Tab-separated table of C-alpha atoms and ligand atoms in Angstrom:
chain	number	residue	atom	x	y	z
A	1	MET	CA	-0.093	-0.106	0.164
A	2	GLY	CA	2.950	2.011	0.113
A	3	GLN	CA	3.876	4.822	2.969
A	4	TYR	CA	5.685	8.494	3.182
A	5	MET	CA	7.921	9.635	6.174
A	6	ILE	CA	7.552	12.869	6.476
A	7	GLU	CA	9.824	15.092	8.957
A	8	GLY	CA	7.935	17.981	9.993
A	9	GLY	CA	9.300	21.505	10.793
A	10	ASN	CA	11.123	22.611	6.854
A	11	ARG	CA	10.506	25.842	5.338
A	12	LEU	CA	9.960	25.102	1.723
A	13	TYR	CA	11.650	27.885	-1.155
A	14	GLY	CA	11.581	27.728	-4.934
A	15	SER	CA	8.682	26.846	-7.664
A	16	VAL	CA	6.715	23.728	-8.295
A	17	ARG	CA	4.744	23.273	-11.595
A	18	VAL	CA	0.844	21.878	-11.353
A	19	GLN	CA	0.130	18.795	-13.327
A	20	GLY	CA	-2.800	18.204	-16.057
A	21	ALA	CA	-6.014	18.122	-14.026
A	22	LYS	CA	-6.984	14.441	-13.170
A	23	ASN	CA	-10.842	15.421	-13.211
A	24	SER	CA	-10.308	16.842	-16.822
A	25	ALA	CA	-8.246	14.108	-18.449
A	26	LEU	CA	-10.560	11.019	-16.912
A	27	PRO	CA	-14.158	12.689	-18.749
A	28	ILE	CA	-11.434	13.722	-21.807
A	29	LEU	CA	-10.224	10.383	-22.133
A	30	ALA	CA	-13.330	8.941	-22.307
A	31	ALA	CA	-14.513	10.837	-24.556
A	32	THR	CA	-11.987	9.702	-27.049
A	33	VAL	CA	-14.550	6.586	-27.412
A	34	ALA	CA	-17.493	9.182	-28.514
A	35	VAL	CA	-15.046	11.213	-31.417
A	36	GLY	CA	-14.345	7.153	-32.758
A	37	VAL	CA	-11.292	8.719	-34.425
A	38	PRO	CA	-7.686	8.512	-33.404
A	39	CYS	CA	-6.831	11.638	-30.855
A	40	VAL	CA	-3.713	12.442	-28.475
A	41	ILE	CA	-4.194	14.180	-25.181
A	42	HIS	CA	-1.352	15.939	-24.014
A	43	ASN	CA	-0.486	17.184	-20.076
A	44	CYS	CA	-2.174	14.126	-18.689
A	45	PRO	CA	-0.682	13.024	-15.068
A	46	ASP	CA	0.871	10.493	-14.156
A	47	LEU	CA	-1.808	8.741	-12.141
A	48	THR	CA	-3.175	5.249	-10.914
A	49	ASP	CA	-6.764	6.506	-12.162
A	50	ILE	CA	-5.415	7.281	-15.489
A	51	ASP	CA	-4.080	3.480	-15.512
A	52	SER	CA	-7.363	2.592	-14.617
A	53	THR	CA	-9.136	4.665	-17.708
A	54	VAL	CA	-6.570	3.230	-19.879
A	55	LYS	CA	-7.694	-0.489	-18.871
A	56	ILE	CA	-11.043	0.533	-19.704
A	57	LEU	CA	-9.923	1.747	-23.438
A	58	LYS	CA	-7.752	-0.907	-23.890
A	59	SER	CA	-11.100	-3.538	-22.755
A	60	LEU	CA	-13.314	-1.767	-25.194
A	61	GLY	CA	-10.844	-2.880	-27.783
A	62	CYS	CA	-9.009	0.524	-28.349
A	63	GLU	CA	-5.668	1.031	-29.468
A	64	VAL	CA	-3.959	3.473	-26.180
A	65	HIS	CA	0.198	4.382	-26.294
A	66	ARG	CA	1.146	6.518	-23.477
A	67	SER	CA	4.382	8.382	-23.606
A	68	VAL	CA	5.547	10.939	-20.566
A	69	GLY	CA	2.720	12.853	-20.441
A	70	SER	CA	0.467	12.380	-23.556
A	71	VAL	CA	-2.053	9.156	-24.225
A	72	SER	CA	-3.266	8.657	-27.695
A	73	VAL	CA	-5.813	6.929	-28.442
A	74	ASP	CA	-7.615	4.935	-31.311
A	75	SER	CA	-11.457	4.095	-30.696
A	76	SER	CA	-11.536	3.149	-34.704
A	77	HIS	CA	-12.365	-0.384	-33.458
A	78	ILE	CA	-13.968	-0.577	-30.666
A	79	SER	CA	-15.073	-4.278	-29.824
A	80	SER	CA	-17.062	-4.166	-26.721
A	81	ASN	CA	-18.866	-1.665	-24.910
A	82	CYS	CA	-19.451	-3.668	-22.147
A	83	ILE	CA	-17.279	-2.468	-18.509
A	84	SER	CA	-16.317	-5.242	-16.317
A	85	ASP	CA	-17.298	-5.053	-12.350
A	86	THR	CA	-13.270	-5.081	-11.554
A	87	LEU	CA	-12.534	-2.011	-13.886
A	88	MET	CA	-15.909	-0.184	-12.392
A	89	ARG	CA	-14.964	-1.144	-9.188
A	90	GLU	CA	-11.260	0.560	-9.905
A	91	MET	CA	-12.575	3.545	-10.075
A	92	ARG	CA	-15.525	5.619	-9.099
A	93	SER	CA	-15.546	7.969	-12.289
A	94	SER	CA	-15.805	4.954	-14.167
A	95	ILE	CA	-19.621	6.125	-15.144
A	96	ILE	CA	-18.435	8.229	-16.817
A	97	PHE	CA	-17.677	6.411	-20.177
A	98	LEU	CA	-21.711	5.634	-20.167
A	99	GLY	CA	-22.206	8.533	-22.123
A	100	ALA	CA	-19.570	7.912	-24.163
A	101	LEU	CA	-20.057	4.518	-25.066
A	102	ILE	CA	-24.147	5.499	-25.924
A	103	SER	CA	-22.310	7.960	-28.744
A	104	GLY	CA	-19.776	5.854	-29.864
A	105	THR	CA	-21.780	2.435	-30.291
A	106	GLY	CA	-25.561	2.808	-29.035
A	107	GLU	CA	-24.896	0.404	-26.088
A	108	ALA	CA	-23.288	0.620	-23.043
A	109	VAL	CA	-22.963	-2.155	-20.015
A	110	MET	CA	-21.752	-1.850	-16.805
A	111	THR	CA	-22.079	-2.387	-12.743
A	112	ALA	CA	-23.119	0.541	-11.056
A	113	PRO	CA	-20.230	1.983	-9.413
A	114	GLY	CA	-19.545	1.102	-5.636
A	115	GLY	CA	-20.224	4.007	-3.092
A	116	CYS	CA	-17.066	4.607	-2.016
A	117	ASP	CA	-15.395	6.647	1.145
A	118	ILE	CA	-16.718	9.759	0.784
A	119	GLY	CA	-20.297	8.837	0.193
A	120	LEU	CA	-22.730	6.814	-0.993
A	121	ARG	CA	-22.479	8.705	-5.040
A	122	PRO	CA	-25.279	7.903	-6.557
A	123	ILE	CA	-26.112	7.945	-10.195
A	124	ASP	CA	-29.754	8.444	-10.481
A	125	LEU	CA	-29.775	12.041	-12.567
A	126	HIS	CA	-27.122	10.560	-14.703
A	127	LEU	CA	-29.727	7.454	-15.500
A	128	THR	CA	-32.716	9.535	-15.703
A	129	ALA	CA	-31.150	12.150	-17.851
A	130	MET	CA	-29.873	9.328	-20.310
A	131	GLN	CA	-33.696	8.201	-20.220
A	132	LYS	CA	-34.802	11.575	-21.259
A	133	LEU	CA	-32.461	11.556	-24.359
A	134	GLY	CA	-34.253	8.170	-25.270
A	135	ILE	CA	-31.961	6.292	-24.333
A	136	ARG	CA	-33.090	2.621	-22.752
A	137	VAL	CA	-32.103	2.200	-19.395
A	138	THR	CA	-32.406	-1.334	-17.408
A	139	GLU	CA	-30.890	-2.360	-14.187
A	140	GLU	CA	-30.807	-5.462	-12.952
A	141	HIS	CA	-28.555	-7.837	-10.237
A	142	GLY	CA	-26.046	-4.622	-10.351
A	143	GLN	CA	-25.749	-4.124	-13.931
A	144	ILE	CA	-26.535	-1.016	-16.161
A	145	ARG	CA	-27.456	-1.928	-19.924
A	146	CYS	CA	-28.342	0.984	-21.460
A	147	SER	CA	-29.006	1.329	-25.732
A	148	CYS	CA	-30.347	3.753	-28.484
A	149	GLN	CA	-30.548	3.567	-31.917
A	150	LYS	CA	-29.957	7.271	-32.014
A	151	VAL	CA	-30.050	9.875	-29.183
A	152	ARG	CA	-32.593	12.254	-29.280
A	153	GLY	CA	-31.638	15.512	-28.238
A	154	ASN	CA	-34.020	16.904	-25.208
A	155	LYS	CA	-34.159	19.710	-22.851
A	156	ILE	CA	-32.935	18.426	-18.703
A	157	THR	CA	-32.822	20.214	-15.875
A	158	LEU	CA	-30.901	18.620	-13.206
A	159	SER	CA	-31.500	18.460	-9.445
A	160	PHE	CA	-28.355	19.380	-8.402
A	161	PRO	CA	-25.394	20.452	-10.417
A	162	SER	CA	-23.457	17.245	-10.303
A	163	VAL	CA	-20.016	17.329	-12.449
A	164	GLY	CA	-20.389	13.577	-14.155
A	165	ALA	CA	-24.002	13.845	-14.651
A	166	THR	CA	-23.325	17.116	-16.452
A	167	GLU	CA	-20.140	15.341	-18.468
A	168	ASN	CA	-22.543	12.179	-19.546
A	169	ILE	CA	-25.247	14.369	-20.593
A	170	ILE	CA	-22.953	16.445	-22.949
A	171	LEU	CA	-21.141	12.844	-24.264
A	172	ALA	CA	-24.399	11.015	-24.785
A	173	SER	CA	-25.572	14.114	-26.667
A	174	VAL	CA	-22.556	15.014	-29.090
A	175	LYS	CA	-23.715	13.079	-31.808
A	176	ALA	CA	-27.488	12.956	-31.107
A	177	SER	CA	-29.669	14.231	-33.546
A	178	GLY	CA	-31.131	17.381	-32.172
A	179	VAL	CA	-30.444	20.014	-29.701
A	180	THR	CA	-29.950	19.111	-25.874
A	181	THR	CA	-30.208	21.698	-23.278
A	182	ILE	CA	-28.578	20.862	-19.805
A	183	ILE	CA	-30.137	23.610	-16.814
A	184	ASN	CA	-28.918	23.843	-13.649
A	185	ALA	CA	-25.667	22.312	-15.374
A	186	ALA	CA	-22.517	21.855	-13.117
A	187	ARG	CA	-20.012	25.215	-14.006
A	188	GLU	CA	-16.730	23.670	-12.906
A	189	PRO	CA	-13.669	24.627	-14.795
A	190	GLU	CA	-13.542	20.509	-15.991
A	191	ILE	CA	-16.289	21.167	-17.534
A	192	VAL	CA	-15.348	23.481	-19.499
A	193	ASP	CA	-12.136	21.859	-20.557
A	194	LEU	CA	-14.453	18.712	-21.895
A	195	ALA	CA	-16.554	21.138	-24.065
A	196	MET	CA	-13.370	22.718	-25.701
A	197	PHE	CA	-11.759	19.072	-26.263
A	198	LEU	CA	-15.295	18.128	-28.029
A	199	ASN	CA	-15.808	21.535	-29.953
A	200	SER	CA	-11.837	20.922	-30.978
A	201	CYS	CA	-13.051	17.694	-32.573
A	202	GLY	CA	-15.962	19.632	-34.192
A	203	ALA	CA	-18.711	19.424	-31.472
A	204	ARG	CA	-21.101	22.656	-31.369
A	205	ILE	CA	-21.550	22.695	-27.392
A	206	SER	CA	-22.012	26.238	-26.047
A	207	GLY	CA	-22.231	27.964	-22.499
A	208	ALA	CA	-20.368	25.277	-20.909
A	209	GLY	CA	-19.096	27.103	-17.362
A	210	ASP	CA	-22.420	28.444	-16.873
A	211	SER	CA	-25.523	26.951	-15.762
A	212	THR	CA	-26.960	26.466	-19.301
A	213	ILE	CA	-25.468	24.133	-21.788
A	214	VAL	CA	-26.594	23.812	-25.107
A	215	ILE	CA	-25.414	20.656	-26.837
A	216	GLU	CA	-26.228	20.805	-31.323
A	217	GLY	CA	-25.512	17.337	-32.280
A	218	VAL	CA	-23.195	16.943	-34.869
A	219	GLU	CA	-22.906	13.654	-37.476
A	220	ARG	CA	-18.957	12.938	-36.668
A	221	LEU	CA	-16.414	14.088	-34.727
A	222	HIS	CA	-12.563	14.295	-36.119
A	223	SER	CA	-8.938	13.692	-34.459
A	224	VAL	CA	-7.573	16.506	-32.348
A	225	GLN	CA	-4.511	16.809	-30.185
A	226	TYR	CA	-5.272	18.435	-27.022
A	227	ALA	CA	-3.615	19.587	-23.360
A	228	ILE	CA	-5.004	19.153	-20.531
A	229	MET	CA	-6.000	21.982	-18.464
A	230	PRO	CA	-4.030	22.637	-14.774
A	231	ASP	CA	-4.979	20.450	-11.921
A	232	ARG	CA	-6.836	23.768	-9.378
A	233	ILE	CA	-7.023	21.419	-6.373
A	234	VAL	CA	-3.290	19.707	-6.578
A	235	ALA	CA	-2.609	23.729	-7.268
A	236	CYS	CA	-4.613	24.419	-3.750
A	237	THR	CA	-2.462	21.882	-1.963
A	238	TYR	CA	1.131	22.973	-3.133
A	239	MET	CA	-0.721	26.703	-1.801
A	240	ALA	CA	-1.550	25.232	1.625
A	241	ALA	CA	1.297	23.433	1.612
A	242	ALA	CA	3.229	27.003	2.089
A	243	ALA	CA	0.949	28.647	4.413
A	244	VAL	CA	1.694	25.144	6.745
A	245	THR	CA	5.354	25.614	6.598
A	246	SER	CA	5.332	29.686	6.797
A	247	SER	CA	6.988	29.485	3.433
A	248	SER	CA	7.237	31.782	0.244
A	249	ILE	CA	6.791	29.766	-3.342
A	250	ILE	CA	6.196	29.920	-6.392
A	251	ILE	CA	3.080	27.623	-8.163
A	252	ASP	CA	3.647	27.656	-11.898
A	253	GLU	CA	1.279	26.765	-15.038
A	254	VAL	CA	-1.879	27.186	-13.242
A	255	ILE	CA	-5.349	29.247	-14.007
A	256	PRO	CA	-5.445	31.387	-10.977
A	257	SER	CA	-9.085	32.360	-12.004
A	258	HIS	CA	-9.907	28.706	-10.803
A	259	LEU	CA	-8.523	29.149	-7.771
A	260	VAL	CA	-10.392	32.064	-6.975
A	261	PRO	CA	-13.002	30.500	-4.618
A	262	VAL	CA	-10.019	29.354	-2.398
A	263	PHE	CA	-7.594	32.806	-2.409
A	264	SER	CA	-9.918	34.626	-0.067
A	265	CYS	CA	-9.972	31.855	2.308
A	266	PHE	CA	-5.816	31.614	2.348
A	267	GLU	CA	-5.746	35.306	2.743
A	268	GLN	CA	-7.760	35.381	5.922
A	269	THR	CA	-5.284	33.544	7.225
A	270	GLY	CA	-2.819	35.610	6.621
A	271	CYS	CA	-1.282	34.659	3.397
A	272	ARG	CA	-0.114	37.007	0.907
A	273	ILE	CA	-0.676	35.896	-2.942
A	274	GLU	CA	0.599	37.351	-6.044
A	275	THR	CA	-0.505	36.078	-9.479
A	276	ALA	CA	1.310	37.036	-12.696
A	277	GLY	CA	-0.229	35.044	-15.930
A	278	ASN	CA	0.189	31.237	-15.321
A	279	LYS	CA	2.021	31.745	-11.584
A	280	ILE	CA	1.002	32.337	-8.327
A	281	ARG	CA	3.020	33.440	-5.463
A	282	ILE	CA	2.030	32.999	-1.987
A	283	THR	CA	3.536	34.243	1.270
A	284	SER	CA	2.789	32.354	4.398
A	285	PRO	CA	3.084	34.636	7.871
A	286	GLN	CA	4.770	33.204	10.682
A	287	ARG	CA	1.460	31.990	12.325
A	288	LEU	CA	-1.706	31.928	10.584
A	289	ARG	CA	-5.264	32.945	11.838
A	290	ALA	CA	-7.744	31.291	11.271
A	291	PRO	CA	-10.407	31.476	8.276
A	292	GLU	CA	-13.784	32.016	8.210
A	293	THR	CA	-16.353	29.705	7.720
A	294	ILE	CA	-15.773	27.774	5.175
A	295	ARG	CA	-18.554	25.903	3.173
A	296	THR	CA	-17.936	23.567	0.419
A	297	MET	CA	-20.613	24.206	-2.571
A	298	PRO	CA	-20.794	23.614	-6.167
A	299	TYR	CA	-18.352	26.069	-8.522
A	300	PRO	CA	-17.647	28.794	-8.207
A	301	GLY	CA	-17.937	27.952	-4.550
A	302	PHE	CA	-15.113	26.516	-2.229
A	303	PRO	CA	-14.853	23.051	-4.004
A	304	THR	CA	-15.423	19.990	-1.665
A	305	ASP	CA	-11.706	18.729	-3.215
A	306	CYS	CA	-10.355	21.230	-1.046
A	307	GLN	CA	-11.594	20.999	2.181
A	308	ALA	CA	-9.587	18.443	4.057
A	309	ILE	CA	-6.620	20.356	2.480
A	310	MET	CA	-8.102	23.308	3.849
A	311	MET	CA	-8.493	21.754	7.311
A	312	SER	CA	-5.155	21.045	7.529
A	313	VAL	CA	-4.337	24.519	7.082
A	314	ALA	CA	-6.734	25.529	9.931
A	315	SER	CA	-5.740	22.657	12.457
A	316	VAL	CA	-2.527	25.082	12.869
A	317	ALA	CA	-4.280	28.442	12.488
A	318	ASP	CA	-4.894	30.275	15.341
A	319	GLY	CA	-8.678	30.537	16.573
A	320	ILE	CA	-11.711	28.778	15.639
A	321	THR	CA	-12.626	27.576	12.067
A	322	LEU	CA	-15.902	25.917	10.936
A	323	ILE	CA	-16.229	23.772	7.917
A	324	ASN	CA	-19.055	23.140	6.684
A	325	GLU	CA	-19.274	19.855	3.748
A	326	ASN	CA	-22.617	20.255	1.616
A	327	ILE	CA	-21.504	18.340	-0.806
A	328	PHE	CA	-20.573	14.600	0.237
A	329	GLU	CA	-22.146	13.057	3.359
A	330	ASN	CA	-19.102	11.034	4.473
A	331	ARG	CA	-16.098	13.321	3.854
A	332	PHE	CA	-14.683	13.955	7.636
A	333	LYS	CA	-12.741	10.774	7.920
A	334	HIS	CA	-9.540	12.526	8.032
A	335	VAL	CA	-10.673	14.316	11.303
A	336	ALA	CA	-9.714	11.213	13.244
A	337	GLU	CA	-6.573	10.639	11.896
A	338	LEU	CA	-5.745	14.562	12.283
A	339	ASN	CA	-6.820	14.649	16.240
A	340	ARG	CA	-4.168	11.636	16.591
A	341	MET	CA	-1.272	13.980	15.794
A	342	GLY	CA	-2.837	16.554	18.043
A	343	ALA	CA	-5.486	18.724	16.176
A	344	ASP	CA	-8.382	20.215	18.282
A	345	ILE	CA	-11.539	18.939	15.810
A	346	ARG	CA	-15.062	17.924	16.828
A	347	VAL	CA	-17.472	16.995	13.934
A	348	HIS	CA	-21.546	17.781	14.648
A	349	ASP	CA	-23.108	16.384	11.440
A	350	LYS	CA	-22.299	18.340	8.657
A	351	VAL	CA	-19.728	20.926	10.822
A	352	ALA	CA	-16.680	20.263	11.586
A	353	VAL	CA	-14.891	22.616	14.277
A	354	VAL	CA	-11.230	23.106	14.137
A	355	ASN	CA	-9.585	25.169	17.161
A	356	GLY	CA	-6.224	25.699	15.909
A	357	VAL	CA	-3.460	24.186	17.888
A	358	SER	CA	0.295	25.857	17.998
A	359	ARG	CA	2.023	22.234	16.914
A	360	LEU	CA	0.791	19.026	15.676
A	361	GLN	CA	2.547	15.750	16.587
A	362	GLY	CA	4.137	13.806	14.185
A	363	THR	CA	2.830	9.530	14.343
A	364	ARG	CA	1.438	7.059	12.111
A	365	VAL	CA	-1.873	7.639	10.431
A	366	HIS	CA	-3.945	6.392	7.904
A	367	SER	CA	-5.125	7.779	4.558
A	368	THR	CA	-8.916	7.133	3.801
A	369	ASP	CA	-9.122	8.540	0.614
A	370	LEU	CA	-7.677	10.548	-1.622
A	371	ARG	CA	-7.805	14.228	-0.414
A	372	ALA	CA	-7.789	13.170	3.252
A	373	GLY	CA	-4.508	11.371	2.227
A	374	ALA	CA	-3.165	14.835	1.007
A	375	ALA	CA	-4.311	16.702	3.813
A	376	LEU	CA	-2.443	14.003	6.323
A	377	VAL	CA	0.881	14.777	4.112
A	378	LEU	CA	0.222	19.030	4.683
A	379	ALA	CA	-0.250	18.022	8.757
A	380	GLY	CA	3.190	16.569	8.067
A	381	LEU	CA	5.056	19.088	7.360
A	382	CYS	CA	4.526	21.142	10.012
A	383	ALA	CA	4.344	18.041	12.780
A	384	ASP	CA	7.103	17.729	15.263
A	385	GLY	CA	8.800	14.590	14.510
A	386	VAL	CA	8.272	12.235	12.016
A	387	THR	CA	4.609	11.413	10.537
A	388	THR	CA	4.203	7.735	8.339
A	389	VAL	CA	1.141	8.536	6.233
A	390	ASP	CA	0.163	5.106	5.024
A	391	SER	CA	-2.048	3.649	2.325
A	392	ILE	CA	-0.752	5.886	-0.063
A	393	CYS	CA	-2.248	4.303	-2.927
A	394	TYR	CA	-5.212	6.681	-2.490
A	395	ILE	CA	-3.097	9.791	-2.760
A	396	ASP	CA	-1.272	8.260	-5.970
A	397	ARG	CA	-5.008	8.366	-7.741
A	398	GLY	CA	-4.677	12.340	-7.836
A	399	TYR	CA	-1.419	13.655	-7.289
A	400	ASP	CA	1.698	12.924	-9.879
A	401	SER	CA	5.339	13.075	-7.975
A	402	LEU	CA	3.701	14.629	-5.033
A	403	ALA	CA	6.762	13.393	-2.913
A	404	LYS	CA	9.524	14.432	-5.314
A	405	ASN	CA	7.564	17.834	-5.752
A	406	LEU	CA	7.474	18.677	-2.002
A	407	SER	CA	11.286	17.145	-1.417
A	408	SER	CA	12.303	19.692	-4.653
A	409	MET	CA	11.272	22.460	-2.360
A	410	GLY	CA	12.556	21.469	0.465
A	411	ALA	CA	10.691	19.193	2.561
A	412	LYS	CA	12.141	16.317	4.027
A	413	ILE	CA	9.240	13.259	2.750
A	414	LYS	CA	10.329	9.542	1.902
A	415	ARG	CA	8.543	7.502	-0.337
A	416	LYS	CA	8.249	3.504	1.062
A	417	ASP	CA	6.543	1.008	-0.931
B	501	EPZ	C1	-16.682	15.216	-9.530
B	501	EPZ	O1	-16.987	13.611	-8.934
B	501	EPZ	C2	-15.124	14.764	-8.657
B	501	EPZ	N1	-14.541	13.602	-9.543
B	501	EPZ	C3	-15.254	14.869	-7.467
B	501	EPZ	O2	-13.691	14.655	-7.242
B	501	EPZ	C4	-15.478	16.138	-7.236
B	501	EPZ	O3	-15.220	16.308	-5.527
B	501	EPZ	C5	-17.318	16.242	-7.591
B	501	EPZ	O4	-17.106	16.199	-9.067
B	501	EPZ	C6	-17.519	17.749	-6.939
B	501	EPZ	O5	-16.851	18.390	-7.444
B	501	EPZ	C7	-14.210	13.774	-10.844
B	501	EPZ	O6	-14.459	14.552	-11.454
B	501	EPZ	C8	-13.822	12.376	-11.614
B	501	EPZ	P1	-21.246	15.030	-8.649
B	501	EPZ	P2	-18.949	13.503	-8.898
B	501	EPZ	O7	-22.141	14.139	-9.534
B	501	EPZ	O8	-18.671	14.011	-10.545
B	501	EPZ	C9	-24.734	13.756	-5.896
B	501	EPZ	C10	-11.689	14.347	-6.331
B	501	EPZ	O9	-11.444	14.035	-5.127
B	501	EPZ	N2	-25.267	12.972	-6.506
B	501	EPZ	O10	-21.014	16.173	-8.791
B	501	EPZ	O11	-19.260	11.784	-8.631
B	501	EPZ	C11	-23.255	13.260	-4.885
B	501	EPZ	O12	-23.932	12.028	-4.369
B	501	EPZ	C12	-12.786	13.847	-6.502
B	501	EPZ	O13	-10.976	14.390	-7.224
B	501	EPZ	C13	-26.754	12.495	-6.823
B	501	EPZ	O14	-26.888	12.376	-6.056
B	501	EPZ	O15	-19.729	14.457	-8.378
B	501	EPZ	C14	-22.632	14.052	-4.557
B	501	EPZ	O16	-23.613	14.678	-2.983
B	501	EPZ	C15	-13.890	13.138	-5.280
B	501	EPZ	N3	-27.155	11.736	-7.945
B	501	EPZ	C16	-23.090	15.530	-5.061
B	501	EPZ	O17	-24.306	14.928	-6.098
B	501	EPZ	C17	-26.110	11.554	-8.774
B	501	EPZ	O18	-26.839	11.222	-10.212
B	501	EPZ	C18	-22.119	15.659	-5.986
B	501	EPZ	O19	-21.438	14.327	-6.741
B	501	EPZ	C19	-25.331	12.172	-9.321
B	501	EPZ	C20	-24.529	12.734	-7.669
């Protein structure tokens, strides 16, 4: 499962380049199945979730070649439209292949992706939307079968701006007959990246990034080379690393506008943020002040994926921080682990009350999910003594070269597999 051994108390310096966005790369790689001709995806991070996605693409009969940072996919000769339960369970977001397979082959057979560490993660919004597009959906014995001769465009109102459901509707309707309108669509930057990829293949998608997205179905899509946008959650993680170690670093190859929802939170702690083009310099004070209440919301609100990361910052800030997790029902599993390090955090239903302490103590802690694992690494960077973070396979799902990048900025972190 692998471990990180971290010796706390070291200042960071210099700069770090941010990887391509995991939550863009996954839907865009799935979208190559809808495109149906060879595509090359650049700035693709080296993650185990990408490995899982490549396994699914190959199991469908796609030809996939990987070089450093790039993945080429030829989906001209798809031989299957069925994803095995094993592969579905490897990665929760494998559900994103549903819409892509419908567009690419007219049929998709997969198992319901299990719930996971942060919540039940149902797919009712996905399936209801598929039915509104004229797709036949059957579910029995845990297997989902979707089929359709020709997808018919329709108007779909989402009761919640689900990122995955928005992506699946776009993917299923990109070659539909007629126009599809999504009302109350997710506005995350990853939706914009997916739409930009598909439009560069000849799709006609407008409004991505707003609450109403219009997809005018086209007959066919063409090959393209496309570079994935930077990962805003990873960028926030490196900002937090500077904050908890009273450091000043430069974070390179980011899109500052994607980070506006977290900038005010860091500034409330006393961090200074300067932006220039695709660079951010963050300078942390000697002692952090507790940020005001954090409420996770759909974009452009505070991202739920940064909740655990900011909890580590709040754990060593001066004062009390309330953190309200509104998106997932089970995303406080890192609290017990942070408290083992001497943090003072109480959870009441959806609210965590963080009473900042001056120092955390290094000890052995357990990653319960991807972002929780990253939060524990951050806590280790500023704890007294050595922190061992185990089950780092969760962290490998979303962070490319985390230890190498932190070490290059002066952190004392070693990986033990
Ligand atoms: C995406 O998950 C991201 N994953 C998540 O990042 C992120 O936390 C989440 O969006 C919210 O921003 C990828 O993009 C691969 P949702 P997704 O559908 O699409 C409920 C990470 O750490 N819901 O917007 O699954 C759901 O239970 C991961 O990188 C339904 O009820 O998120 C949740 O409470 C974690 N029915 C809420 O909506 C549905 O049919 C948000 O889910 C779908 C969702």
